[in-house]
XYZ file of C-alpha atoms in Angstrom:
577
model
C 13.310 -15.582 4.886
C 12.434 -18.621 7.063
C 9.492 -19.850 4.818
C 11.667 -19.931 1.761
C 14.528 -21.650 3.414
C 12.062 -24.436 4.397
C 10.641 -24.483 0.862
C 14.199 -25.005 -0.387
C 15.052 -27.789 2.041
C 11.898 -29.833 1.017
C 12.711 -29.208 -2.688
C 16.241 -30.342 -2.128
C 15.112 -33.434 -0.237
C 12.682 -34.184 -3.130
C 15.486 -34.119 -5.691
C 17.809 -36.176 -3.420
C 15.079 -38.884 -3.238
C 14.683 -38.859 -6.878
C 18.489 -39.107 -7.306
C 18.636 -42.032 -4.756
C 15.779 -43.816 -6.610
C 13.256 -43.740 -3.906
C 11.071 -41.405 -6.013
C 10.716 -41.333 -9.808
C 12.106 -38.485 -11.748
C 9.110 -36.240 -12.431
C 8.627 -32.552 -12.355
C 8.760 -31.079 -8.923
C 6.131 -28.210 -8.646
C 6.642 -25.107 -6.512
C 6.983 -26.031 -2.871
C 4.350 -23.781 -0.998
C 4.875 -23.422 2.590
C 1.721 -22.559 4.727
C 0.882 -22.091 8.277
C -1.444 -24.732 9.751
C -4.388 -23.598 11.571
C -4.043 -26.017 14.381
C -0.766 -25.751 16.601
C -0.599 -29.671 16.783
C 0.242 -29.764 13.090
C 3.413 -27.609 13.546
C 4.683 -24.091 12.421
C 4.675 -24.858 8.754
C 3.166 -27.472 6.281
C 3.212 -28.228 2.698
C 1.007 -30.328 0.452
C 3.755 -31.264 -1.999
C 3.179 -35.082 -1.932
C -0.526 -34.525 -2.805
C 0.596 -32.258 -5.790
C 3.040 -34.814 -7.086
C 1.160 -37.991 -6.524
C -0.529 -38.343 -9.899
C 2.821 -37.823 -11.815
C 4.707 -40.172 -9.324
C 2.256 -43.089 -9.898
C 2.058 -42.522 -13.637
C 5.702 -42.904 -13.855
C 5.702 -45.975 -11.433
C 3.051 -47.625 -13.524
C 5.205 -47.021 -16.826
C 8.031 -48.615 -14.895
C 5.884 -51.549 -13.741
C 6.438 -50.690 -10.070
C 3.783 -50.492 -7.274
C 1.920 -47.340 -6.538
C 2.686 -45.045 -3.581
C 0.307 -43.233 -1.413
C 0.825 -39.469 -0.811
C 1.915 -40.334 2.889
C 4.530 -42.661 1.410
C 5.668 -39.913 -0.786
C 5.946 -37.524 2.155
C 7.911 -39.957 4.234
C 10.505 -40.526 1.598
C 11.059 -36.854 1.157
C 11.347 -36.278 4.990
C 13.782 -39.149 5.186
C 16.142 -37.234 2.852
C 15.702 -33.750 4.457
C 18.999 -32.190 5.704
C 19.296 -31.695 9.503
C 19.205 -27.932 10.393
C 19.228 -26.277 13.799
C 15.877 -24.574 13.366
C 13.806 -27.671 12.714
C 12.793 -29.670 15.766
C 10.519 -32.158 13.798
C 9.568 -32.986 10.261
C 6.528 -35.497 10.065
C 3.833 -36.707 7.589
C 0.253 -36.453 8.209
C -2.637 -37.948 6.135
C -3.703 -37.380 3.497
C -0.133 -36.247 2.511
C 0.980 -33.168 4.255
C 4.693 -32.734 5.460
C 4.622 -30.590 8.795
C 7.529 -28.733 10.225
C 7.900 -27.934 13.878
C 10.457 -25.301 14.746
C 13.105 -25.829 17.529
C 12.205 -24.058 20.731
C 15.803 -23.225 21.527
C 16.349 -21.815 18.006
C 13.111 -19.813 18.492
C 14.357 -18.265 21.728
C 17.604 -17.116 20.056
C 15.414 -15.161 17.451
C 14.764 -12.520 20.105
C 18.458 -11.529 19.753
C 18.216 -11.648 15.862
C 15.257 -9.392 15.921
C 16.870 -6.846 18.292
C 19.991 -7.011 16.147
C 17.973 -6.144 12.915
C 16.497 -3.142 14.860
C 14.146 -0.886 12.562
C 15.029 -2.832 9.497
C 13.358 -5.961 10.900
C 10.765 -7.474 8.565
C 12.642 -6.131 5.380
C 12.827 -8.800 2.546
C 14.702 -8.505 -0.770
C 12.081 -9.241 -3.378
C 12.559 -6.281 -5.441
C 16.474 -6.288 -5.463
C 16.451 -2.602 -6.127
C 14.104 -2.540 -8.964
C 12.900 1.089 -9.685
C 9.049 1.356 -9.038
C 6.924 4.476 -9.094
C 3.814 4.447 -6.903
C 1.262 7.232 -8.065
C -1.493 7.898 -5.628
C -3.848 10.599 -4.310
C -3.704 12.629 -7.479
C -7.136 14.277 -6.949
C -7.914 17.286 -9.139
C -6.842 20.515 -7.440
C -10.419 21.977 -7.604
C -11.432 21.812 -3.828
C -10.747 20.135 -0.589
C -10.132 16.243 -0.621
C -13.189 14.245 0.176
C -13.156 11.134 2.236
C -12.939 8.733 -0.666
C -9.653 10.080 -1.687
C -8.412 9.147 1.961
C -8.571 5.660 1.015
C -6.560 6.264 -2.183
C -3.866 7.941 -0.095
C -3.786 5.419 2.693
C -3.566 2.448 0.128
C -0.952 3.988 -2.079
C 1.157 5.184 0.704
C 1.090 1.762 2.517
C 1.896 -0.033 -0.676
C 4.859 2.143 -1.310
C 5.853 1.411 2.273
C 5.731 -2.342 2.005
C 7.579 -2.305 -1.393
C 10.290 -0.220 0.136
C 10.589 -2.806 2.965
C 10.641 -5.482 0.157
C 13.707 -4.116 -1.326
C 12.301 -2.026 -4.111
C 13.705 1.375 -4.978
C 10.424 3.239 -4.447
C 9.328 6.713 -5.731
C 6.147 8.327 -4.425
C 4.367 10.891 -6.706
C 1.254 12.894 -6.738
C -0.182 14.046 -10.129
C -1.393 17.390 -10.092
C -4.161 17.541 -12.786
C -3.747 21.360 -13.397
C -4.202 21.446 -17.194
C -7.523 21.684 -19.235
C -10.848 23.019 -18.975
C -11.554 22.044 -15.333
C -9.052 24.608 -14.121
C -10.267 27.448 -16.173
C -13.745 26.722 -14.722
C -12.483 26.763 -11.122
C -10.730 30.074 -11.799
C -14.071 31.567 -13.294
C -16.155 30.122 -10.388
C -13.850 31.653 -7.874
C -14.022 34.927 -9.525
C -17.932 34.830 -9.614
C -17.903 34.313 -5.816
C -15.432 37.223 -5.467
C -17.525 39.517 -7.219
C -20.675 38.361 -5.345
C -18.976 38.952 -1.981
C -18.023 42.593 -3.084
C -21.605 43.197 -4.274
C -20.613 43.094 -8.008
C -22.406 41.205 -10.846
C -19.735 38.595 -11.739
C -22.241 36.589 -13.901
C -23.182 33.036 -13.208
C -21.039 30.065 -12.368
C -20.209 28.442 -15.790
C -21.750 25.202 -16.710
C -19.639 22.453 -15.077
C -18.145 24.968 -12.849
C -17.842 24.546 -8.897
C -20.582 25.353 -6.555
C -19.043 24.335 -3.288
C -19.307 26.628 -0.335
C -15.507 26.550 0.065
C -15.116 28.826 -2.916
C -16.907 31.639 -0.798
C -14.355 30.878 1.821
C -11.467 31.142 -0.696
C -13.124 34.361 -2.284
C -13.206 35.852 1.211
C -9.565 35.069 1.768
C -8.683 36.903 -1.447
C -10.558 39.893 -0.513
C -8.823 40.015 3.013
C -5.632 39.830 1.165
C -6.059 41.797 -2.021
C -9.223 43.773 -1.579
C -10.967 44.869 -4.779
C -7.705 44.665 -6.928
C -9.085 42.079 -9.360
C -12.105 44.321 -10.092
C -9.748 46.787 -11.878
C -8.338 43.951 -14.295
C -9.914 42.825 -17.496
C -12.344 39.854 -16.766
C -10.228 37.356 -18.633
C -6.885 38.514 -16.810
C -8.753 38.491 -13.568
C -10.141 34.952 -14.114
C -6.647 33.807 -15.152
C -5.174 34.983 -11.818
C -8.048 33.520 -9.987
C -7.349 30.184 -11.555
C -3.707 30.256 -10.317
C -4.891 31.461 -6.756
C -7.538 28.624 -6.659
C -5.070 25.934 -7.667
C -2.482 27.210 -5.178
C -5.272 27.293 -2.304
C -6.607 23.710 -3.266
C -2.969 22.399 -3.263
C -2.266 24.065 0.140
C -5.217 22.031 1.576
C -4.134 18.821 -0.121
C -0.644 19.140 1.096
C -1.890 19.828 4.566
C -4.157 16.757 4.744
C -1.150 14.641 3.413
C 1.186 16.025 6.044
C -1.375 15.418 8.849
C -1.532 11.829 7.499
C 2.132 11.182 7.653
C 2.268 11.049 3.789
C 5.200 12.608 2.078
C 5.821 12.440 -1.672
C 8.926 12.475 -3.480
C 7.461 14.486 -6.310
C 4.430 16.561 -7.068
C 4.134 16.239 -10.942
C 2.313 19.126 -12.740
C 0.103 17.901 -15.708
C 0.804 21.353 -17.416
C 4.573 20.418 -17.591
C 3.587 17.742 -20.180
C 2.702 20.514 -22.494
C 5.321 23.023 -21.677
C 8.582 23.232 -23.722
C 11.461 22.102 -21.475
C 13.990 24.637 -20.608
C 16.603 21.983 -19.941
C 18.011 18.736 -21.465
C 17.135 20.127 -24.938
C 19.752 17.789 -26.302
C 17.524 14.888 -25.262
C 14.142 16.272 -25.925
C 15.058 18.406 -29.132
C 13.179 21.145 -27.442
C 9.874 19.177 -27.703
C 7.173 19.109 -25.048
C 6.358 15.576 -23.744
C 2.999 15.966 -25.593
C 4.772 16.666 -28.955
C 7.086 13.680 -28.602
C 4.029 11.183 -27.799
C 2.226 12.469 -30.769
C 5.173 11.855 -32.952
C 5.567 8.398 -31.610
C 1.888 7.477 -32.082
C 1.977 8.756 -35.627
C 5.146 6.994 -36.552
C 3.618 3.764 -35.131
C 0.404 4.291 -37.132
C -1.973 4.574 -34.154
C -3.647 8.026 -35.116
C -6.333 8.978 -37.595
C -8.535 11.776 -38.314
C -12.454 11.551 -37.903
C -15.225 14.280 -37.267
C -12.653 16.908 -37.257
C -10.859 15.274 -34.211
C -7.610 13.193 -33.846
C -8.233 9.702 -32.517
C -6.098 6.918 -30.988
C -7.077 3.336 -32.420
C -7.248 1.743 -28.963
C -9.681 -0.971 -30.307
C -7.019 -2.626 -32.578
C -4.886 -2.961 -29.333
C -7.657 -4.615 -27.230
C -9.655 -1.722 -25.836
C -13.401 -1.544 -26.303
C -13.462 1.770 -28.192
C -11.040 4.303 -29.834
C -10.234 7.403 -27.823
C -10.110 11.179 -28.757
C -6.803 12.604 -28.605
C -7.235 15.975 -30.034
C -10.699 17.396 -29.817
C -12.335 18.976 -33.021
C -11.811 22.398 -31.303
C -8.006 21.821 -31.109
C -7.763 21.129 -27.375
C -6.056 18.122 -26.146
C -8.536 15.125 -24.841
C -8.220 13.883 -21.271
C -6.587 10.663 -22.384
C -3.700 12.149 -24.212
C -2.359 13.583 -20.783
C -2.471 9.911 -19.583
C -0.325 8.914 -22.498
C 2.218 11.657 -22.115
C 2.441 11.198 -18.354
C 3.211 7.513 -18.717
C 5.803 8.098 -21.609
C 7.308 10.358 -19.141
C 7.380 7.776 -16.401
C 8.693 4.923 -18.384
C 10.824 6.326 -21.213
C 11.921 9.733 -19.868
C 12.525 8.789 -16.160
C 13.015 5.039 -16.768
C 10.855 3.483 -14.060
C 10.861 -0.297 -14.432
C 7.361 -0.811 -12.918
C 4.567 1.806 -12.371
C 1.684 1.448 -10.015
C -1.261 3.855 -10.452
C -3.869 3.660 -7.526
C -7.318 4.599 -8.919
C -10.899 4.622 -7.778
C -13.486 2.177 -8.941
C -14.949 4.661 -11.223
C -11.799 4.280 -13.334
C -12.303 0.457 -13.822
C -13.340 0.903 -17.375
C -10.189 2.778 -18.198
C -7.814 -0.289 -17.750
C -8.101 -1.658 -21.208
C -7.260 1.663 -22.877
C -4.260 2.065 -20.472
C -3.006 -1.295 -21.649
C -3.734 -0.347 -25.185
C -1.501 2.858 -24.512
C 1.450 0.728 -23.405
C 1.182 -1.402 -26.498
C 1.091 1.741 -28.865
C 4.261 3.187 -26.981
C 6.124 -0.092 -27.525
C 6.265 -0.824 -23.831
C 5.461 -3.968 -21.907
C 1.915 -3.745 -20.424
C 3.011 -5.806 -17.551
C 5.183 -3.096 -16.315
C 2.035 -1.044 -15.588
C -0.151 -2.225 -12.758
C -3.694 -0.373 -12.048
C -4.608 -0.813 -8.460
C -8.323 -0.299 -8.342
C -10.009 0.410 -4.950
C -13.740 0.668 -3.986
C -15.427 3.501 -2.310
C -15.736 4.403 1.314
C -19.024 4.609 3.206
C -19.082 6.508 6.555
C -21.368 5.190 9.229
C -22.651 6.892 12.380
C -24.739 4.824 14.790
C -25.595 2.423 11.769
C -26.661 5.196 9.547
C -24.816 6.295 6.419
C -23.217 9.787 6.795
C -23.752 11.652 3.502
C -23.192 15.319 4.376
C -20.529 17.314 6.081
C -21.625 18.778 9.396
C -19.739 22.001 8.676
C -20.661 22.607 5.031
C -23.649 20.435 4.162
C -21.882 18.880 1.385
C -19.848 15.669 0.832
C -17.661 15.042 3.819
C -14.009 16.398 3.475
C -10.977 14.466 4.539
C -9.829 17.250 6.845
C -13.112 17.029 8.749
C -12.574 13.314 9.202
C -9.058 13.839 10.369
C -10.306 16.309 12.982
C -13.015 13.947 14.049
C -11.171 10.671 14.639
C -7.559 11.696 14.048
C -4.941 10.553 11.397
C -3.982 7.325 13.052
C -7.436 5.954 13.050
C -8.098 7.297 9.460
C -5.023 5.246 8.333
C -5.408 2.064 10.274
C -9.337 1.811 9.456
C -9.027 2.683 5.869
C -6.484 -0.108 5.367
C -8.551 -2.655 7.129
C -10.117 -4.203 3.970
C -8.716 -5.522 0.651
C -8.781 -2.712 -1.970
C -11.334 -4.471 -4.148
C -13.766 -4.804 -1.177
C -16.490 -2.035 -0.125
C -15.360 -0.190 2.843
C -17.422 0.964 5.722
C -15.862 3.175 8.327
C -17.809 3.167 11.705
C -17.321 6.619 13.168
C -18.682 5.653 16.701
C -16.231 2.648 16.972
C -13.350 4.718 15.689
C -13.957 7.248 18.560
C -13.950 4.422 21.301
C -11.109 4.016 23.593
C -11.728 0.352 24.071
C -10.574 -3.129 22.859
C -13.277 -3.170 20.205
C -11.604 -0.226 18.484
C -8.639 -1.942 16.545
C -6.679 1.148 16.390
C -6.773 1.719 20.265
C -6.280 -1.959 20.880
C -3.037 -2.200 18.830
C -1.722 1.206 19.890
C -2.504 0.309 23.560
C -0.559 -2.688 23.193
C 2.509 -0.759 22.183
C 1.909 1.810 25.024
C 1.567 -1.086 27.593
C 4.886 -2.599 26.307
C 6.460 0.807 26.772
C 5.066 1.223 30.385
C 6.475 -2.246 31.351
C 10.069 -1.168 30.220
C 9.588 2.072 32.035
C 8.405 0.256 35.215
C 11.372 -2.212 35.002
C 13.762 0.676 34.746
C 12.108 2.333 37.775
C 12.538 -0.889 39.643
C 16.174 -1.160 38.753
C 15.645 -4.269 36.454
C 17.248 -4.518 33.141
C 17.682 -6.981 30.286
C 21.437 -6.726 30.303
C 23.205 -10.055 30.121
C 19.776 -11.666 29.432
C 19.892 -15.409 28.655
C 17.244 -15.786 26.173
C 17.414 -19.595 26.186
C 15.340 -19.291 29.350
C 12.423 -18.325 27.129
C 10.573 -21.794 26.854
C 7.062 -21.047 28.327
C 4.349 -21.675 25.649
C 3.202 -18.018 25.668
C 6.742 -16.780 25.185
C 7.259 -19.034 22.378
C 4.006 -18.039 20.785
C 4.961 -14.495 20.982
C 8.331 -15.097 19.368
C 6.467 -17.263 16.568
C 4.162 -14.355 15.920
C 7.045 -11.813 15.783
C 8.728 -13.944 13.184
C 5.704 -13.741 10.794
C 6.517 -10.165 10.061
C 8.924 -10.802 7.090
C 6.240 -13.004 5.571
C 3.450 -10.546 5.957
C 5.607 -7.823 4.421
C 6.346 -10.337 1.452
C 2.652 -11.282 1.093
C 1.576 -7.574 1.069
C 4.265 -6.549 -1.500
C 3.691 -9.570 -3.771
C -0.078 -8.877 -4.005
C -0.051 -5.103 -3.435
C -2.255 -5.996 -0.417
C -1.296 -3.926 2.634
C -4.436 -4.694 4.346
C -2.634 -7.660 5.818
C -0.715 -5.410 8.126
C -3.471 -4.220 10.400
C -4.740 -7.789 10.935
C -1.097 -8.931 11.715
C -0.805 -5.918 14.060
C -3.964 -6.992 15.928
C -2.863 -10.625 16.105
C 0.554 -9.604 17.398
C -1.049 -7.398 20.039
C -3.195 -10.048 21.157
C -0.459 -12.536 21.406
C 1.490 -9.930 23.438
C -1.496 -9.449 25.769
C -1.762 -13.248 26.444
C 2.011 -13.478 27.204
C 1.687 -10.590 29.681
C -1.220 -12.388 31.250
C 0.657 -15.665 31.482
C 4.170 -14.479 32.365
C 5.203 -12.031 35.079
C 7.960 -9.864 33.524
C 9.263 -7.843 36.450
C 9.578 -9.776 39.639
C 10.951 -8.615 43.053
C 11.772 -12.195 43.954
C 15.676 -12.552 43.392
C 15.129 -16.072 42.305
C 13.260 -14.664 39.317
C 16.015 -12.364 38.206
C 17.325 -14.322 35.203
C 13.931 -15.071 33.812
C 12.884 -11.384 34.316
C 15.938 -10.360 32.292
C 15.065 -12.796 29.537
C 11.483 -11.647 29.595
C 12.499 -8.006 29.390
C 14.586 -8.822 26.282
C 11.446 -10.501 24.783
C 9.312 -7.269 25.659
C 11.831 -5.131 23.979
C 11.710 -7.163 20.809
C 8.212 -7.207 20.766
C 7.998 -3.396 21.097
C 10.309 -3.041 18.157
C 8.195 -5.482 16.145
C 4.954 -3.777 16.764
C 6.325 -0.300 16.189
C 7.752 -1.457 12.805
C 4.400 -2.706 11.855
C 2.638 0.391 12.808
C 5.254 2.426 10.803
C 4.699 0.334 7.747
C 0.942 1.366 8.093
C 1.886 5.069 8.549
C 0.423 4.978 12.122
C 2.160 6.184 15.201
C 3.462 3.898 17.952
C 2.670 5.910 21.274
C 4.781 5.542 24.355
C 1.955 6.059 26.690
C -1.971 6.532 26.353
């Protein structure tokens, strides 16, 4: 990555200055390269001299030598910098910045390098094949996904995409919460609605059951398919079968929403499997369920105790705010024990080196107990990252949308997908940092104008595609192009912007912050539009033939980079609009 190469050049020049005696031997801090806001300050800059000046002057004072200014330090470092083809100029500016300007001829040649990289352009090797699991979505299969989970899906899938582009071995997983009392209540709730529609008294929805109108729809589907068959079964048997049917129906909707949003998992992990005795690998598991195994581990490590008829996990001794129930007094497993078993499966059984859980803000309070769990399992808490995101508010003409137009309840994700489309959902839900509140303006999302960032970026890609089609129709081609002819400021600005993608990928991966992608996509589209305004690509004048070929080559590279950015966001790159 160019940024890292520049940082290394300056680091080596600093060391060389120390060896030659022009700077005293003090610790060299990390060389951080940043992009200046003002073009006249070059393409990259570092404040290294300012960071080092105190230590340098302290050493000089001890050696009874005169003090230096940060500008003096910068000049001595620049003097020792190795000459490389991609740097046109290295200069020092007050109060002590080293500014780097890239060579325009080298910049023009990067068009060929981008095209050579193809769809892998933007890939960086931060992860070096490290096995990472990203678990996201994971809503309880008790009804349709609501809009809030849309942000979970978009954030998690985009994190997985950028980690994959950053050289990690990424595994995408959806955790199906299908064990415990909530699923039994779902089955009973469906059975009650089934009986109601058949004119039979099926009793009341259980306390804590599900009242959603969707259950009537599901019950009608059961009637259409099975008729009155479940009335002939014992109530408990019918409720159990309804539980299975309801889970299958919920998962069908969840899978459909994910497919529409271009989200594809490597694994759909069943919570119930944690409690089931495995049928394979008995030599490894000794025939024990994952639940049995973690209970043994926690007992052996003295992290369980009995109180009030229940089994408790001593999370407080490991830094959490309170202890947690593992087995309730009625003998049923508590909610948290599934989390423990599931992460034991992730780390110990399947061997992931890094696990990322994407959770809503309502789970913020669970973070300490998850870290305590890692300690109790003798695992490194740093291997578990909990990515917490804030909720989503839908706005319509400035007013908050609280209810679904179809059902009069909370807005389902599928309804939002029908309204503004999967691309707009993914792009807009990625537009803010995870820890920021999200407002999604439906009126803006429906607009086909430059004010709508989704439309603006996709239109940029469609415009590029139309330029290439027009060139083909006119018999123009980039074959044999001489990219060294690309020297117009708008051409070079576009190349500079394209070269930022690897750094954006690295930034997003290092900070689990894929919201940088839509901002970069908008900047890239804007830079392309400026280039297209300033530089005629296809010309009928024979004197422009060589420049046209070079510009077509540049346009082709821009199309590749913009499509790659959209793909990382899970958004389509249309050929025409």
